[in-house]
Short mmCIF file of N, CA and C in Angstrom, two decimals:
data_model
loop_
_atom_site.label_atom_id
_atom_site.label_comp_id
_atom_site.label_asym_id
_atom_site.label_seq_id
_atom_site.Cartn_x
_atom_site.Cartn_y
_atom_site.Cartn_z
N UNK A 1 130.63 76.18 91.79
CA UNK A 1 130.55 76.47 93.22
C UNK A 1 129.61 77.66 93.46
N UNK A 2 129.81 78.76 92.73
CA UNK A 2 128.95 79.92 92.97
C UNK A 2 127.52 79.66 92.51
N UNK A 3 127.35 78.78 91.54
CA UNK A 3 126.00 78.48 91.06
C UNK A 3 125.16 77.84 92.16
N UNK A 4 125.76 76.95 92.95
CA UNK A 4 125.03 76.33 94.06
C UNK A 4 124.64 77.37 95.09
N UNK A 5 125.54 78.29 95.40
CA UNK A 5 125.24 79.36 96.36
C UNK A 5 124.15 80.25 95.81
N UNK A 6 124.24 80.59 94.53
CA UNK A 6 123.23 81.43 93.89
C UNK A 6 121.86 80.77 93.96
N UNK A 7 121.78 79.51 93.58
CA UNK A 7 120.51 78.78 93.61
C UNK A 7 119.93 78.74 95.02
N UNK A 8 120.78 78.51 96.01
CA UNK A 8 120.32 78.43 97.40
C UNK A 8 119.74 79.77 97.85
N UNK A 9 120.43 80.86 97.54
CA UNK A 9 119.94 82.18 97.96
C UNK A 9 118.64 82.52 97.25
N UNK A 10 118.58 82.32 95.93
CA UNK A 10 117.36 82.63 95.18
C UNK A 10 116.18 81.85 95.72
N UNK A 11 116.40 80.59 96.04
CA UNK A 11 115.32 79.76 96.60
C UNK A 11 114.84 80.34 97.94
N UNK A 12 115.78 80.71 98.78
CA UNK A 12 115.42 81.26 100.09
C UNK A 12 114.76 82.64 100.00
N UNK A 13 115.12 83.43 98.97
CA UNK A 13 114.53 84.76 98.81
C UNK A 13 113.05 84.67 98.47
N UNK A 14 112.63 83.56 97.87
CA UNK A 14 111.22 83.29 97.61
C UNK A 14 110.51 84.48 96.94
N UNK A 15 111.12 84.99 95.88
CA UNK A 15 110.50 86.07 95.12
C UNK A 15 110.96 87.47 95.48
N UNK A 16 111.58 87.64 96.64
CA UNK A 16 112.13 88.94 97.00
C UNK A 16 113.24 89.27 96.00
N UNK A 17 113.21 90.48 95.43
CA UNK A 17 114.17 90.82 94.38
C UNK A 17 114.93 92.10 94.73
N UNK A 18 115.89 91.99 95.65
CA UNK A 18 116.67 93.19 95.99
C UNK A 18 117.59 93.60 94.85
N UNK A 19 117.72 94.91 94.64
CA UNK A 19 118.65 95.44 93.65
C UNK A 19 119.86 96.04 94.33
N UNK A 20 119.77 96.20 95.66
CA UNK A 20 120.85 96.82 96.43
C UNK A 20 121.37 95.85 97.47
N UNK A 21 122.70 95.80 97.58
CA UNK A 21 123.35 95.00 98.62
C UNK A 21 124.31 95.89 99.39
N UNK A 22 124.43 95.62 100.67
CA UNK A 22 125.38 96.32 101.53
C UNK A 22 126.32 95.31 102.14
N UNK A 23 127.61 95.60 102.11
CA UNK A 23 128.60 94.81 102.83
C UNK A 23 128.88 95.57 104.11
N UNK A 24 128.49 94.98 105.24
CA UNK A 24 128.58 95.68 106.52
C UNK A 24 129.96 95.51 107.14
N UNK A 25 130.61 96.61 107.39
CA UNK A 25 131.91 96.60 108.03
C UNK A 25 131.78 96.52 109.54
N UNK A 26 132.91 96.50 110.20
CA UNK A 26 132.94 96.43 111.66
C UNK A 26 132.11 97.55 112.27
N UNK A 27 131.31 97.19 113.25
CA UNK A 27 130.47 98.16 113.94
C UNK A 27 129.11 98.36 113.32
N UNK A 28 128.88 97.83 112.12
CA UNK A 28 127.58 98.00 111.47
C UNK A 28 126.76 96.72 111.42
N UNK A 29 127.25 95.66 112.04
CA UNK A 29 126.53 94.38 112.01
C UNK A 29 125.12 94.46 112.56
N UNK A 30 124.89 95.38 113.50
CA UNK A 30 123.56 95.54 114.09
C UNK A 30 122.53 96.09 113.13
N UNK A 31 122.97 96.59 111.98
CA UNK A 31 122.04 97.13 111.00
C UNK A 31 121.07 96.06 110.50
N UNK A 32 121.49 94.81 110.52
CA UNK A 32 120.60 93.73 110.06
C UNK A 32 119.37 93.61 110.95
N UNK A 33 119.45 94.11 112.18
CA UNK A 33 118.30 94.04 113.08
C UNK A 33 117.19 94.99 112.65
N UNK A 34 117.48 95.89 111.73
CA UNK A 34 116.49 96.84 111.22
C UNK A 34 115.72 96.29 110.02
N UNK A 35 116.10 95.11 109.56
CA UNK A 35 115.44 94.52 108.39
C UNK A 35 114.11 93.89 108.80
N UNK A 36 113.07 94.23 108.04
CA UNK A 36 111.74 93.65 108.27
C UNK A 36 111.66 92.30 107.55
N UNK A 37 111.11 91.30 108.24
CA UNK A 37 110.97 89.96 107.65
C UNK A 37 112.29 89.38 107.20
N UNK A 38 113.30 89.37 108.10
CA UNK A 38 114.63 88.94 107.67
C UNK A 38 114.70 87.48 107.23
N UNK A 39 115.42 87.28 106.16
CA UNK A 39 115.77 85.94 105.67
C UNK A 39 117.26 85.80 105.92
N UNK A 40 117.65 84.88 106.79
CA UNK A 40 119.06 84.72 107.19
C UNK A 40 119.64 83.44 106.60
N UNK A 41 120.80 83.59 106.00
CA UNK A 41 121.50 82.44 105.42
C UNK A 41 122.96 82.51 105.85
N UNK A 42 123.41 81.49 106.54
CA UNK A 42 124.80 81.43 107.00
C UNK A 42 125.74 81.24 105.83
N UNK A 43 126.88 81.90 105.87
CA UNK A 43 127.90 81.68 104.84
C UNK A 43 128.31 80.21 104.80
N UNK A 44 128.22 79.52 105.92
CA UNK A 44 128.59 78.10 105.98
C UNK A 44 127.72 77.27 105.05
N UNK A 45 126.51 77.76 104.72
CA UNK A 45 125.60 77.04 103.83
C UNK A 45 125.77 77.43 102.37
N UNK A 46 126.72 78.32 102.09
CA UNK A 46 126.89 78.85 100.73
C UNK A 46 128.28 78.52 100.20
N UNK A 47 128.39 77.54 99.31
CA UNK A 47 129.69 77.17 98.75
C UNK A 47 130.38 78.38 98.11
N UNK A 48 131.65 78.56 98.45
CA UNK A 48 132.44 79.65 97.90
C UNK A 48 132.44 80.91 98.74
N UNK A 49 131.55 80.99 99.73
CA UNK A 49 131.53 82.16 100.59
C UNK A 49 132.59 81.98 101.67
N UNK A 50 133.47 82.97 101.82
CA UNK A 50 134.57 82.85 102.78
C UNK A 50 134.12 83.03 104.21
N UNK A 51 134.84 82.43 105.11
CA UNK A 51 134.57 82.58 106.54
C UNK A 51 135.39 83.75 107.05
N UNK A 52 134.80 84.53 107.93
CA UNK A 52 135.53 85.64 108.54
C UNK A 52 135.72 85.35 110.01
N UNK A 53 136.92 85.56 110.48
CA UNK A 53 137.20 85.34 111.90
C UNK A 53 137.21 86.64 112.69
N UNK A 54 136.80 87.73 112.05
CA UNK A 54 136.83 89.04 112.70
C UNK A 54 135.62 89.20 113.61
N UNK A 55 135.85 89.65 114.83
CA UNK A 55 134.76 89.89 115.78
C UNK A 55 133.78 90.89 115.20
N UNK A 56 132.49 90.58 115.33
CA UNK A 56 131.46 91.47 114.81
C UNK A 56 131.03 91.15 113.39
N UNK A 57 131.71 90.20 112.75
CA UNK A 57 131.34 89.79 111.40
C UNK A 57 130.65 88.43 111.52
N UNK A 58 129.33 88.44 111.47
CA UNK A 58 128.54 87.23 111.73
C UNK A 58 128.70 86.16 110.67
N UNK A 59 129.04 86.54 109.46
CA UNK A 59 129.17 85.55 108.39
C UNK A 59 127.82 85.05 107.92
N UNK A 60 126.94 86.00 107.57
CA UNK A 60 125.63 85.61 107.07
C UNK A 60 125.10 86.63 106.08
N UNK A 61 124.24 86.14 105.21
CA UNK A 61 123.47 86.98 104.30
C UNK A 61 122.13 87.22 104.99
N UNK A 62 121.70 88.47 105.02
CA UNK A 62 120.39 88.79 105.59
C UNK A 62 119.65 89.64 104.56
N UNK A 63 118.49 89.17 104.14
CA UNK A 63 117.70 89.89 103.14
C UNK A 63 116.33 90.20 103.70
N UNK A 64 115.72 91.22 103.16
CA UNK A 64 114.38 91.63 103.57
C UNK A 64 114.16 93.07 103.19
N UNK A 65 113.24 93.72 103.91
CA UNK A 65 112.93 95.12 103.63
C UNK A 65 113.63 96.03 104.63
N UNK A 66 114.30 97.04 104.11
CA UNK A 66 114.96 98.06 104.93
C UNK A 66 114.34 99.39 104.54
N UNK A 67 113.60 99.98 105.47
CA UNK A 67 112.85 101.22 105.17
C UNK A 67 111.94 101.02 103.97
N UNK A 68 111.35 99.82 103.86
CA UNK A 68 110.42 99.51 102.79
C UNK A 68 111.06 99.12 101.46
N UNK A 69 112.38 99.08 101.41
CA UNK A 69 113.09 98.75 100.17
C UNK A 69 113.73 97.36 100.30
N UNK A 70 113.53 96.48 99.30
CA UNK A 70 114.18 95.17 99.35
C UNK A 70 115.71 95.32 99.28
N UNK A 71 116.39 94.74 100.24
CA UNK A 71 117.86 94.81 100.28
C UNK A 71 118.43 93.46 100.68
N UNK A 72 119.70 93.32 100.43
CA UNK A 72 120.46 92.15 100.88
C UNK A 72 121.68 92.69 101.59
N UNK A 73 121.91 92.23 102.81
CA UNK A 73 123.07 92.68 103.57
C UNK A 73 124.01 91.51 103.81
N UNK A 74 125.29 91.77 103.65
CA UNK A 74 126.32 90.79 103.95
C UNK A 74 126.93 91.18 105.28
N UNK A 75 126.65 90.39 106.29
CA UNK A 75 127.19 90.67 107.62
C UNK A 75 128.50 89.91 107.76
N UNK A 76 129.56 90.58 107.36
CA UNK A 76 130.88 89.96 107.38
C UNK A 76 131.42 89.78 105.98
N UNK A 77 132.74 89.85 105.89
CA UNK A 77 133.43 89.65 104.62
C UNK A 77 134.82 89.11 104.90
N UNK A 78 135.43 88.62 103.86
CA UNK A 78 136.80 88.13 103.99
C UNK A 78 137.75 89.31 103.93
N UNK A 79 138.77 89.27 104.73
CA UNK A 79 139.81 90.29 104.72
C UNK A 79 141.08 89.67 104.15
N UNK A 80 141.82 90.46 103.39
CA UNK A 80 143.04 89.95 102.78
C UNK A 80 143.99 89.39 103.84
N UNK A 81 144.09 90.06 104.97
CA UNK A 81 145.04 89.61 106.00
C UNK A 81 144.62 88.28 106.64
N UNK A 82 143.37 87.88 106.46
CA UNK A 82 142.92 86.59 106.99
C UNK A 82 143.27 85.43 106.07
N UNK A 83 143.17 85.66 104.78
CA UNK A 83 143.29 84.58 103.80
C UNK A 83 144.50 84.71 102.89
N UNK A 84 145.03 85.93 102.73
CA UNK A 84 146.14 86.15 101.81
C UNK A 84 145.74 86.02 100.36
N UNK A 85 144.44 86.11 100.10
CA UNK A 85 143.92 85.97 98.75
C UNK A 85 143.12 87.24 98.41
N UNK A 86 143.61 88.00 97.45
CA UNK A 86 142.94 89.25 97.09
C UNK A 86 141.55 89.01 96.50
N UNK A 87 141.35 87.87 95.89
CA UNK A 87 140.07 87.57 95.23
C UNK A 87 139.12 86.77 96.12
N UNK A 88 139.32 86.78 97.42
CA UNK A 88 138.49 85.96 98.32
C UNK A 88 137.01 86.29 98.22
N UNK A 89 136.67 87.53 97.90
CA UNK A 89 135.26 87.92 97.82
C UNK A 89 134.68 87.78 96.40
N UNK A 90 135.49 87.38 95.45
CA UNK A 90 135.00 87.27 94.07
C UNK A 90 133.77 86.37 93.93
N UNK A 91 133.75 85.16 94.50
CA UNK A 91 132.56 84.33 94.37
C UNK A 91 131.31 85.02 94.92
N UNK A 92 131.46 85.75 96.00
CA UNK A 92 130.32 86.46 96.59
C UNK A 92 129.81 87.51 95.61
N UNK A 93 130.71 88.26 95.01
CA UNK A 93 130.31 89.30 94.06
C UNK A 93 129.64 88.70 92.82
N UNK A 94 130.12 87.55 92.39
CA UNK A 94 129.49 86.87 91.26
C UNK A 94 128.06 86.44 91.60
N UNK A 95 127.86 85.96 92.82
CA UNK A 95 126.52 85.57 93.26
C UNK A 95 125.61 86.80 93.32
N UNK A 96 126.11 87.90 93.86
CA UNK A 96 125.30 89.12 93.94
C UNK A 96 124.86 89.56 92.54
N UNK A 97 125.76 89.50 91.58
CA UNK A 97 125.40 89.85 90.20
C UNK A 97 124.33 88.91 89.67
N UNK A 98 124.46 87.62 89.98
CA UNK A 98 123.49 86.63 89.53
C UNK A 98 122.10 86.83 90.12
N UNK A 99 122.05 87.36 91.33
CA UNK A 99 120.77 87.64 91.98
C UNK A 99 120.08 88.82 91.31
N UNK A 100 120.87 89.73 90.74
CA UNK A 100 120.32 90.93 90.13
C UNK A 100 120.68 92.20 90.87
N UNK A 101 121.67 92.11 91.75
CA UNK A 101 122.12 93.29 92.48
C UNK A 101 122.78 94.25 91.48
N UNK A 102 122.30 95.50 91.47
CA UNK A 102 122.87 96.52 90.58
C UNK A 102 123.56 97.63 91.35
N UNK A 103 123.33 97.67 92.67
CA UNK A 103 123.99 98.66 93.52
C UNK A 103 124.64 97.94 94.69
N UNK A 104 125.93 98.20 94.90
CA UNK A 104 126.67 97.58 95.99
C UNK A 104 127.28 98.67 96.84
N UNK A 105 126.93 98.68 98.12
CA UNK A 105 127.45 99.67 99.06
C UNK A 105 128.42 98.96 99.99
N UNK A 106 129.68 99.41 99.97
CA UNK A 106 130.72 98.83 100.82
C UNK A 106 130.96 99.75 102.01
N UNK A 107 131.04 99.18 103.19
CA UNK A 107 131.32 99.98 104.38
C UNK A 107 132.51 99.38 105.11
N UNK A 108 133.14 100.20 105.95
CA UNK A 108 134.25 99.70 106.75
C UNK A 108 134.48 100.63 107.94
N UNK A 109 135.20 100.14 108.90
CA UNK A 109 135.60 100.96 110.03
C UNK A 109 136.99 101.50 109.71
N UNK A 110 137.15 102.78 109.83
CA UNK A 110 138.44 103.40 109.54
C UNK A 110 138.67 104.55 110.52
N UNK A 111 139.92 104.79 110.76
CA UNK A 111 140.20 105.95 111.60
C UNK A 111 141.19 105.64 112.68
#
């Protein structure tokens, strides 16, 4: 399942090789608008990627240049309270590793 998602993303990246990925929490979804030459891939097109029903979580991978640096942003993630599965994001993390992501930045809304 994750291999199909990995192949699809690599094909769409067309040579772009991001080493950094960001998981955007609530309120940070607009950060994807700062990406130059965005490549957008819906989670619906990626086997194993969970759907998020949380407002503000678009459910898409967006890759491109952020301040001149190749990055991949995950706009939306699965929450334990939505699925009841602690490992819901595991396939996504496996795909990120397969792409060559070596730095993962997790964000969230808290307070």
